């Protein structure tokens, strides 16, 4: 090959990346970085069970805690049996420490409740789910939302107590807890124990009012208006305005049993239905008797007082207890009433006596004439109560028993005596000849009617006579006659001559009578003195007899 021959070109493929690929690479790197950041900021996923999806929107409804967003709703799903919905929410990073077994969720929306109006800010922003962080030890990711917001957070300072009652529905969540009329807490939770068949009401009492709760405190139902009608009449009590609308519960501590401050949480107390029920349960030591009444017990109710001269010593328990049978030795006229005589009412303090000493005391008084009677407590309502007193002269009765209860001797009360007297009076009235009396009264009325008719006719005749001219001239004639009589009487006045002549004749007649007095005395002593004279003749003396 000659030197002038041209060289052959070498072809070589070069691998070179275009600058245009820088942009996708950077974008990919940013995306990867954002994805990593998203994964790092993403918290756990939880599910919340709600009764309905009112106000819940996917991607919009936030989950907040203390007004700070900590999650968002990502899914809303209806349950298989259509009884509830399940909300899936994506929580933010660092929220896992809040999701414990005592964490609570509820939907915040406009609400008018017993605590007032809340959730008005959601009218514009929409509903959201509020979370109350828990402090338990176990993590939890499935929750059931509360139907109403909790009264107080789990870490709130105060006292939680549980009230027990045999009846459910007495209190509702949010009802006030009162002390001397002032709200110191709220009803936090209600439940019913199926095994023990009792209702449980959890209360939360705010600090510092929790120091008012003592170990001996008693909790009583507080209704807005309490109307009682008994033997004493009507008793009306009105509480606060809130309790008037919703009711509530109050507590008090006996003045003679202060106790110590309750520091234990969830301590159980008994819930009394009313103040009267509370006072009745204070007398736990009592003797039960049966009283047999022969009169009507209409108006006597369970709970009526038993008094001794105005002082309550017991309470009526059951009216009637059970109607007797002839085989038991009691007549069908006797109606049994179960009563209770309280030891604490008879003695000021129950430690002053025992039930046995009370029984012995009552048996002694039975022999002295202690008897029970029915008395009217209120004429308007017809309510009765039982009064006891000692009646001297009552014969001692044998100790009897009725259904294993000792019989408390009874006596017909004033009401029965009044009814008996009224019955006797009516019987006597029925025996009166009412029909004959009515017939006689009818005849008398007819005769009176005839007399009245005759009197009317006489009145008409008299009126006709008075209207005549001759009758009208009678007054002037009578007046002239009266003047003549007056003139005649004037002739017999002391200054008249006839009167003076008559007086002189009377003086002379008096003188004559004075002079005739001796003669008249003589004639009175010797009527024949006018014929034989006044001197007495001496008896003749015979001649032969003279010496």
Coordinates of C-alpha atoms in Angstrom, one line a residue:
X1 CA 0.0 0.0 0.0
X2 CA 1.4 3.3 -1.1
X3 CA 1.9 6.2 1.3
X4 CA -0.5 8.4 -0.7
X5 CA -3.4 6.2 0.1
X6 CA -5.9 8.0 2.4
X7 CA -6.5 6.6 6.0
X8 CA -9.8 4.9 6.8
X9 CA -12.0 6.6 9.4
X10 CA -12.8 4.8 12.6
X11 CA -16.3 4.8 13.7
X12 CA -17.0 4.6 17.5
X13 CA -20.3 4.7 19.3
X14 CA -20.2 7.2 22.3
X15 CA -22.7 6.7 25.4
X16 CA -23.8 10.1 26.5
X17 CA -26.9 11.1 28.7
X18 CA -28.9 14.0 27.6
X19 CA -29.3 17.0 30.0
X20 CA -33.0 16.8 29.6
X21 CA -33.2 13.8 31.9
X22 CA -32.0 15.8 34.8
X23 CA -35.5 17.2 35.4
X24 CA -37.3 13.7 35.7
X25 CA -34.5 12.5 37.9
X26 CA -34.8 15.4 40.3
X27 CA -38.6 15.1 40.3
X28 CA -38.2 11.4 41.1
X29 CA -35.9 12.2 43.9
X30 CA -38.2 14.8 45.3
X31 CA -41.1 12.3 45.1
X32 CA -39.1 9.7 46.9
X33 CA -38.2 12.2 49.6
X34 CA -41.8 13.3 50.0
X35 CA -42.9 9.7 50.1
X36 CA -40.4 9.0 52.8
X37 CA -41.5 12.1 54.7
X38 CA -45.2 11.0 54.3
X39 CA -44.3 7.6 55.7
X40 CA -42.4 9.2 58.6
X41 CA -45.3 11.6 59.4
X42 CA -48.1 9.0 59.0
X43 CA -49.5 7.7 62.2
X44 CA -51.6 4.6 62.9
X45 CA -54.9 3.8 61.2
X46 CA -57.9 3.5 63.6
X47 CA -61.6 2.6 63.3
X48 CA -64.4 4.3 65.2
X49 CA -67.9 2.9 65.6
X50 CA -70.6 5.5 65.3
X51 CA -74.5 5.1 65.4
X52 CA -74.8 7.2 62.2
X53 CA -72.7 9.2 59.7
X54 CA -74.5 12.5 60.3
X55 CA -72.0 15.3 59.5
X56 CA -69.1 12.9 58.6
X57 CA -67.4 13.5 55.2
X58 CA -64.5 11.5 53.8
X59 CA -61.3 13.6 53.5
X60 CA -62.9 16.6 55.2
X61 CA -64.0 15.6 58.7
X62 CA -61.0 16.1 61.0
X63 CA -60.1 14.4 64.3
X64 CA -59.1 17.0 66.9
X65 CA -57.7 17.0 70.4
X66 CA -57.8 20.2 72.3
X67 CA -58.7 22.0 69.0
X68 CA -55.5 20.6 67.3
X69 CA -56.0 18.4 64.2
X70 CA -54.5 14.9 64.8
X71 CA -56.2 13.0 62.0
X72 CA -58.7 12.8 59.2
X73 CA -61.5 10.5 58.2
X74 CA -60.5 8.4 55.2
X75 CA -63.4 5.9 54.9
X76 CA -67.0 5.5 56.0
X77 CA -68.5 2.0 55.8
X78 CA -71.9 0.6 56.7
X79 CA -72.0 -2.5 58.9
X80 CA -73.3 -5.8 57.6
X81 CA -76.4 -5.7 59.7
X82 CA -77.0 -2.0 59.0
X83 CA -77.0 -1.2 62.7
X84 CA -74.0 1.2 62.8
X85 CA -71.2 2.6 60.7
X86 CA -67.5 2.2 60.9
X87 CA -65.3 5.2 60.3
X88 CA -61.7 4.7 59.3
X89 CA -59.3 7.5 60.2
X90 CA -55.7 8.2 59.4
X91 CA -54.0 9.6 62.5
X92 CA -51.0 11.8 62.4
X93 CA -47.5 10.9 63.5
X94 CA -46.8 10.9 67.3
X95 CA -50.5 10.1 68.1
X96 CA -49.9 6.5 68.9
X97 CA -49.1 7.4 72.5
X98 CA -52.6 8.9 72.8
X99 CA -54.4 5.7 71.6
X100 CA -54.9 3.7 74.7
X101 CA -57.6 1.6 76.1
X102 CA -59.2 4.6 77.9
X103 CA -59.1 6.9 74.9
X104 CA -62.5 8.4 74.1
X105 CA -64.0 9.7 70.9
X106 CA -67.3 11.6 70.2
X107 CA -68.8 13.7 67.5
X108 CA -68.8 17.5 68.1
X109 CA -71.8 19.2 66.5
X110 CA -74.4 21.8 67.7
X111 CA -76.0 20.4 70.8
X112 CA -78.5 21.6 73.3
X113 CA -78.2 19.6 76.5
X114 CA -78.6 19.8 80.3
X115 CA -75.2 21.5 80.5
X116 CA -76.2 24.2 78.1
X117 CA -75.5 24.9 74.4
X118 CA -72.3 23.6 72.9
X119 CA -70.7 23.1 69.5
X120 CA -72.0 26.3 67.9
X121 CA -68.6 26.8 66.0
X122 CA -69.4 23.7 63.9
X123 CA -72.3 25.6 62.2
X124 CA -69.8 27.0 59.8
X125 CA -66.8 24.7 59.9
X126 CA -68.8 21.4 60.0
X127 CA -68.8 18.6 62.5
X128 CA -65.6 17.0 63.7
X129 CA -64.6 14.1 65.9
X130 CA -63.1 15.1 69.3
X131 CA -60.5 12.8 70.9
X132 CA -59.7 12.6 74.6
X133 CA -56.3 11.0 74.9
X134 CA -56.0 8.1 77.2
X135 CA -53.4 7.2 79.9
X136 CA -53.8 3.5 80.0
X137 CA -51.1 0.9 79.5
X138 CA -52.6 -1.0 76.6
X139 CA -52.6 0.3 73.0
X140 CA -56.0 0.3 71.2
X141 CA -57.0 1.0 67.6
X142 CA -60.7 0.1 67.6
X143 CA -63.0 2.4 69.4
X144 CA -66.7 3.1 70.0
X145 CA -67.7 6.7 70.0
X146 CA -69.7 8.2 73.0
X147 CA -73.2 9.3 72.3
X148 CA -72.7 12.5 74.4
X149 CA -69.5 14.3 75.5
X150 CA -68.0 13.1 78.8
X151 CA -68.7 15.3 81.8
X152 CA -65.0 15.5 82.8
X153 CA -61.7 14.2 81.3
X154 CA -60.2 11.0 82.8
X155 CA -57.4 13.0 84.4
X156 CA -59.7 15.7 85.8
X157 CA -59.3 16.5 89.5
X158 CA -62.3 15.4 91.6
X159 CA -64.0 12.4 93.0
X160 CA -65.9 9.7 91.2
X161 CA -68.5 7.8 93.1
X162 CA -71.1 5.1 92.1
X163 CA -74.7 5.1 93.3
X164 CA -76.7 1.9 93.3
X165 CA -80.4 1.6 93.0
X166 CA -82.9 -1.2 92.3
X167 CA -84.6 1.0 89.7
X168 CA -83.1 2.1 86.4
X169 CA -83.9 5.4 84.6
X170 CA -83.8 7.6 87.7
X171 CA -80.7 9.6 86.5
X172 CA -79.3 10.4 83.1
X173 CA -75.9 11.5 81.9
X174 CA -75.4 15.2 82.6
X175 CA -77.9 15.5 85.5
X176 CA -76.6 17.8 88.2
X177 CA -75.2 16.8 91.5
X178 CA -76.3 19.3 94.2
X179 CA -75.1 20.2 97.6
X180 CA -77.5 22.6 99.5
X181 CA -78.9 23.7 96.1
X182 CA -75.5 24.4 94.5
X183 CA -74.2 22.3 91.5
X184 CA -71.0 20.6 92.5
X185 CA -70.9 17.7 89.9
X186 CA -72.6 15.8 87.1
X187 CA -73.8 12.3 86.4
X188 CA -71.1 10.8 84.2
X189 CA -72.2 7.3 83.3
X190 CA -75.2 5.1 83.7
X191 CA -75.4 1.3 83.5
X192 CA -77.5 -1.7 84.7
X193 CA -76.0 -4.8 86.3
X194 CA -78.0 -7.7 85.0
X195 CA -76.6 -10.2 87.5
X196 CA -77.4 -8.1 90.6
X197 CA -80.4 -6.5 88.9
X198 CA -79.4 -3.0 90.0
X199 CA -78.7 0.3 88.3
X200 CA -75.3 2.0 88.7
X201 CA -74.9 5.7 88.3
X202 CA -71.4 7.1 88.2
X203 CA -71.0 10.7 89.4
X204 CA -68.1 13.1 89.0
X205 CA -67.8 15.7 91.7
X206 CA -65.5 18.6 90.8
X207 CA -62.6 19.7 93.0
X208 CA -62.7 21.3 95.6
X209 CA -66.3 20.2 96.3
X210 CA -65.1 16.6 96.5
X211 CA -64.1 17.3 100.1
X212 CA -67.8 17.7 101.0
X213 CA -68.3 14.0 100.4
X214 CA -67.8 11.9 103.6
X215 CA -67.8 8.2 104.3
X216 CA -71.2 8.6 106.0
X217 CA -72.8 10.8 103.3
X218 CA -76.1 9.9 101.8
X219 CA -77.2 10.5 98.3
X220 CA -80.9 11.4 97.7
X221 CA -82.9 11.9 94.5
X222 CA -83.6 15.6 93.9
X223 CA -86.7 16.2 91.8
X224 CA -87.6 19.7 90.6
X225 CA -90.9 19.6 92.3
X226 CA -91.9 17.2 95.1
X227 CA -95.5 17.0 96.0
X228 CA -96.6 14.8 98.9
X229 CA -100.1 14.2 100.1
X230 CA -100.6 12.5 103.4
X231 CA -102.2 12.7 106.8
X232 CA -100.5 16.0 107.4
X233 CA -101.8 17.5 104.2
X234 CA -100.0 18.8 101.1
X235 CA -96.2 19.2 101.2
X236 CA -94.7 20.9 98.2
X237 CA -90.9 21.4 97.7
X238 CA -89.3 23.1 94.7
X239 CA -85.6 22.7 93.8
X240 CA -83.4 24.7 91.5
X241 CA -84.4 25.7 88.0
X242 CA -82.2 23.1 86.4
X243 CA -83.4 20.3 88.7
X244 CA -87.0 21.5 88.0
X245 CA -86.4 20.7 84.3
X246 CA -84.1 17.7 84.5
X247 CA -84.0 16.4 88.1
X248 CA -80.8 15.4 89.7
X249 CA -79.2 14.1 92.9
X250 CA -78.2 15.7 96.2
X251 CA -76.1 14.5 99.1
X252 CA -75.9 15.4 102.8
X253 CA -74.1 14.2 105.8
X254 CA -75.8 13.7 109.2
X255 CA -74.7 16.4 111.7
X256 CA -73.9 13.8 114.4
X257 CA -72.0 11.5 112.0
X258 CA -69.5 13.6 110.2
X259 CA -67.2 10.8 109.2
X260 CA -64.0 11.3 107.3
X261 CA -63.4 12.8 103.8
X262 CA -63.9 10.2 101.1
X263 CA -60.7 9.7 99.1
X264 CA -61.3 6.4 97.4
X265 CA -62.5 6.6 93.8
X266 CA -65.6 4.8 92.6
X267 CA -66.8 4.1 96.1
X268 CA -70.4 2.7 96.1
X269 CA -73.2 4.5 97.9
X270 CA -76.9 3.8 98.0
X271 CA -79.3 6.1 96.2
X272 CA -82.4 7.0 98.2
X273 CA -85.6 7.8 96.3
X274 CA -86.6 10.8 98.5
X275 CA -85.8 12.5 101.7
X276 CA -88.7 10.7 103.4
X277 CA -87.2 7.4 102.2
X278 CA -83.8 8.4 103.6
X279 CA -85.3 9.3 107.0
X280 CA -87.3 6.0 107.1
X281 CA -84.2 3.9 106.3
X282 CA -82.3 5.5 109.2
X283 CA -84.5 3.5 111.6
X284 CA -83.2 0.0 110.8
X285 CA -84.2 -1.5 114.2
X286 CA -87.9 -2.0 114.7
X287 CA -90.6 -4.3 115.9
X288 CA -93.5 -5.4 113.6
X289 CA -97.0 -5.8 114.9
X290 CA -100.4 -6.5 113.4
X291 CA -103.3 -4.2 114.3
X292 CA -106.9 -5.5 113.8
X293 CA -109.5 -2.9 113.0
X294 CA -113.2 -3.5 112.9
X295 CA -114.0 -0.2 111.2
X296 CA -113.3 0.9 107.6
X297 CA -109.6 1.5 106.8
X298 CA -110.3 3.5 103.7
X299 CA -107.8 6.4 103.6
X300 CA -105.1 4.4 105.4
X301 CA -102.1 4.0 103.2
X302 CA -98.7 2.4 103.5
X303 CA -96.3 5.0 104.9
X304 CA -98.9 6.6 107.2
X305 CA -97.4 7.6 110.6
X306 CA -98.2 5.9 113.9
X307 CA -98.2 8.4 116.7
X308 CA -98.3 8.5 120.4
X309 CA -100.0 11.7 121.5
X310 CA -98.6 13.5 118.4
X311 CA -95.1 12.0 118.5
X312 CA -94.4 9.5 115.6
X313 CA -93.2 6.1 116.9
X314 CA -93.7 4.0 113.8
X315 CA -95.0 3.6 110.3
X316 CA -97.7 1.6 108.5
X317 CA -96.1 -1.1 106.4
X318 CA -98.9 -2.9 104.5
X319 CA -102.6 -2.3 104.2
X320 CA -104.2 -4.9 104.5
X321 CA -101.8 -7.6 105.4
X322 CA -104.1 -10.6 104.6
X323 CA -107.7 -11.1 105.3
X324 CA -108.3 -13.6 108.1
X325 CA -110.0 -17.0 107.9
X326 CA -112.4 -18.5 110.4
X327 CA -110.0 -21.3 111.1
X328 CA -107.5 -18.9 112.6
X329 CA -109.9 -17.6 115.3
X330 CA -110.3 -14.2 113.8
X331 CA -113.6 -12.8 112.5
X332 CA -114.0 -11.4 109.0
X333 CA -114.9 -8.0 110.5
X334 CA -111.3 -7.6 111.6
X335 CA -109.0 -6.1 109.0
X336 CA -105.3 -6.7 109.7
X337 CA -102.7 -3.9 109.1
X338 CA -99.0 -4.5 109.3
X339 CA -97.1 -1.8 111.3
X340 CA -93.6 -1.1 112.4
X341 CA -92.6 0.4 115.8
X342 CA -89.1 1.9 115.4
X343 CA -86.6 1.6 118.3
X344 CA -84.9 4.9 117.3
X345 CA -88.2 6.8 117.5
X346 CA -89.2 5.5 120.9
X347 CA -85.7 6.2 122.3
X348 CA -83.8 9.3 121.2
X349 CA -80.8 7.2 120.5
X350 CA -81.0 3.5 119.6
X351 CA -78.2 2.6 122.0
X352 CA -80.4 3.6 124.9
X353 CA -82.5 0.4 124.5
X354 CA -82.8 -2.9 122.7
X355 CA -85.6 -4.5 120.8
X356 CA -86.2 -6.9 123.7
X357 CA -86.5 -4.0 126.2
X358 CA -88.9 -2.2 123.7
X359 CA -91.0 -5.4 123.4
X360 CA -91.2 -5.7 127.2
X361 CA -92.1 -2.1 127.6
X362 CA -94.9 -2.3 125.0
X363 CA -96.3 -5.5 126.6
X364 CA -96.4 -3.7 130.0
X365 CA -98.2 -0.8 128.4
X366 CA -100.7 -3.1 126.7
X367 CA -101.8 -4.3 130.2
X368 CA -102.1 -0.6 131.3
X369 CA -104.5 0.2 128.5
X370 CA -102.3 1.1 125.5
X371 CA -104.5 0.9 122.4
X372 CA -104.3 2.0 118.8
X373 CA -107.1 3.9 117.0
X374 CA -107.8 5.2 113.5
X375 CA -107.8 9.0 113.3
X376 CA -108.4 11.4 110.5
X377 CA -105.3 13.3 109.5
X378 CA -106.8 15.4 106.7
X379 CA -110.4 16.2 106.1
X380 CA -109.7 17.4 102.6
X381 CA -108.0 14.2 101.4
X382 CA -109.6 11.8 103.8
X383 CA -106.1 10.4 104.8
X384 CA -106.0 8.4 108.0
X385 CA -103.2 7.7 110.5
X386 CA -103.0 5.5 113.6
X387 CA -102.9 7.1 117.0
X388 CA -102.0 5.4 120.2
X389 CA -102.8 6.3 123.8
X390 CA -103.3 4.8 127.2
X391 CA -107.1 4.3 128.0
X392 CA -107.7 3.7 131.7
X393 CA -110.2 0.9 132.4
X394 CA -109.4 -1.2 129.4
X395 CA -109.3 -4.8 130.2
X396 CA -106.0 -6.6 129.5
X397 CA -106.2 -8.7 126.3
X398 CA -104.5 -12.1 125.7
X399 CA -101.4 -12.0 123.7
X400 CA -102.3 -13.2 120.2
X401 CA -100.4 -13.7 117.0
X402 CA -101.4 -13.2 113.4
X403 CA -99.1 -14.7 110.7
X404 CA -96.3 -14.9 113.3
X405 CA -96.7 -11.2 114.2
X406 CA -97.8 -10.2 117.6
X407 CA -101.1 -8.4 117.7
X408 CA -101.2 -4.7 118.9
X409 CA -104.5 -4.1 120.8
X410 CA -106.8 -1.7 119.1
X411 CA -109.9 0.3 120.1
X412 CA -112.7 1.9 118.0
X413 CA -111.7 5.5 117.3
X414 CA -113.6 8.7 117.4
X415 CA -114.6 8.3 113.7
X416 CA -116.3 5.0 114.4
X417 CA -118.0 6.4 117.4
X418 CA -119.3 9.3 115.4
X419 CA -120.6 7.0 112.7
X420 CA -122.3 4.8 115.4
X421 CA -124.0 7.9 116.9
X422 CA -125.1 9.0 113.4
X423 CA -126.5 5.6 112.7
X424 CA -128.4 5.6 116.0
X425 CA -129.7 9.1 115.2
X426 CA -130.9 8.0 111.8
X427 CA -132.6 4.9 113.2
X428 CA -134.5 7.1 115.7
X429 CA -135.4 9.5 112.9
X430 CA -136.7 6.6 110.9
X431 CA -139.0 5.5 113.8
X432 CA -140.6 9.0 114.0
X433 CA -144.2 9.3 112.6
X434 CA -143.0 11.4 109.8
X435 CA -146.0 10.6 107.6
X436 CA -148.6 11.5 110.3
X437 CA -146.7 14.7 111.1
X438 CA -146.6 15.7 107.5
X439 CA -150.4 15.0 107.1
X440 CA -151.1 17.1 110.2
X441 CA -148.8 19.8 108.9
X442 CA -150.7 19.7 105.6
X443 CA -154.0 20.1 107.4
X444 CA -152.7 22.9 109.4
X445 CA -151.4 24.7 106.3
X446 CA -154.8 24.3 104.7
X447 CA -156.5 25.8 107.8
X448 CA -154.0 28.6 107.8
X449 CA -154.7 29.2 104.2
X450 CA -158.4 29.6 104.9
X451 CA -157.6 31.9 107.8
X452 CA -155.4 34.0 105.6
X453 CA -158.2 34.1 103.0
X454 CA -160.7 35.3 105.7
X455 CA -158.2 37.9 107.0
X456 CA -157.8 39.1 103.4
X457 CA -161.6 39.5 103.1
X458 CA -161.8 41.3 106.4
X459 CA -159.0 43.6 105.3
X460 CA -160.9 44.4 102.1
X461 CA -164.1 45.1 104.1
X462 CA -162.2 47.3 106.6
X463 CA -160.6 49.2 103.7
X464 CA -164.1 49.7 102.2
X465 CA -165.5 50.9 105.5
X466 CA -162.6 53.3 106.0
X467 CA -163.2 54.8 102.6
X468 CA -166.8 55.8 103.6
X469 CA -167.5 59.5 104.5
X470 CA -169.1 58.6 107.9
X471 CA -166.0 56.7 108.8
X472 CA -163.8 59.6 107.9
X473 CA -165.8 61.9 110.3
X474 CA -165.2 59.5 113.2
X475 CA -161.9 61.1 114.2
X476 CA -163.5 64.5 114.8
X477 CA -166.3 63.0 116.9
X478 CA -163.8 60.9 118.9
X479 CA -161.8 64.1 119.5
X480 CA -165.0 65.9 120.9
X481 CA -165.8 62.9 123.1
X482 CA -162.2 63.0 124.5
X483 CA -162.5 66.7 125.3
X484 CA -165.7 66.0 127.3
X485 CA -164.1 63.2 129.2
X486 CA -161.2 65.5 130.0
X487 CA -163.5 68.1 131.4
X488 CA -165.2 65.5 133.5
X489 CA -161.9 64.3 134.9
X490 CA -160.9 67.8 135.6
X491 CA -163.9 68.0 138.0
X492 CA -162.2 65.3 140.1
X493 CA -158.9 67.2 140.4
X494 CA -157.6 68.3 143.9
X495 CA -158.5 71.9 143.2
X496 CA -162.1 71.0 142.3
X497 CA -165.0 71.8 144.7
X498 CA -166.4 68.2 144.5
X499 CA -163.0 66.8 145.4
X500 CA -162.7 69.1 148.4
X501 CA -166.2 68.3 149.6
X502 CA -165.5 64.6 149.3
X503 CA -162.3 65.0 151.3
X504 CA -164.2 66.8 154.2
X505 CA -166.8 64.1 154.3
X506 CA -164.1 61.5 154.6
X507 CA -162.5 63.4 157.6
X508 CA -165.9 63.5 159.4
X509 CA -166.4 59.9 158.7
X510 CA -163.1 59.1 160.2
X511 CA -164.0 61.0 163.4
X512 CA -167.2 59.1 163.7
X513 CA -165.4 55.8 163.3
X514 CA -163.0 56.9 166.0
X515 CA -165.8 57.6 168.5
X516 CA -167.5 54.3 167.7
X517 CA -164.4 52.2 168.4
X518 CA -165.2 51.8 172.2
X519 CA -168.8 50.7 171.4
X520 CA -167.6 48.3 168.8
X521 CA -165.1 46.9 171.3
X522 CA -167.8 46.5 173.9
X523 CA -170.1 44.8 171.4
X524 CA -167.2 42.6 170.4
X525 CA -166.7 41.5 174.0
X526 CA -170.3 41.3 175.1
X527 CA -172.9 41.4 172.3
X528 CA -175.9 41.7 174.8
X529 CA -174.5 44.7 176.7
X530 CA -176.9 47.0 174.8
X531 CA -179.9 45.1 176.4
X532 CA -178.6 44.1 179.9
X533 CA -176.0 46.7 180.5
X534 CA -172.4 46.3 181.2
X535 CA -172.4 45.6 185.0
X536 CA -172.5 42.1 186.2
X537 CA -175.4 41.1 188.6
X538 CA -174.3 39.6 191.9
X539 CA -175.6 36.1 192.8
X540 CA -178.5 36.2 195.3
X541 CA -177.8 34.9 198.8
X542 CA -180.6 32.8 200.6
X543 CA -182.1 34.3 203.8
X544 CA -181.8 31.2 205.8
X545 CA -178.2 31.2 205.2
X546 CA -177.7 34.5 206.9
X547 CA -176.6 34.6 210.5

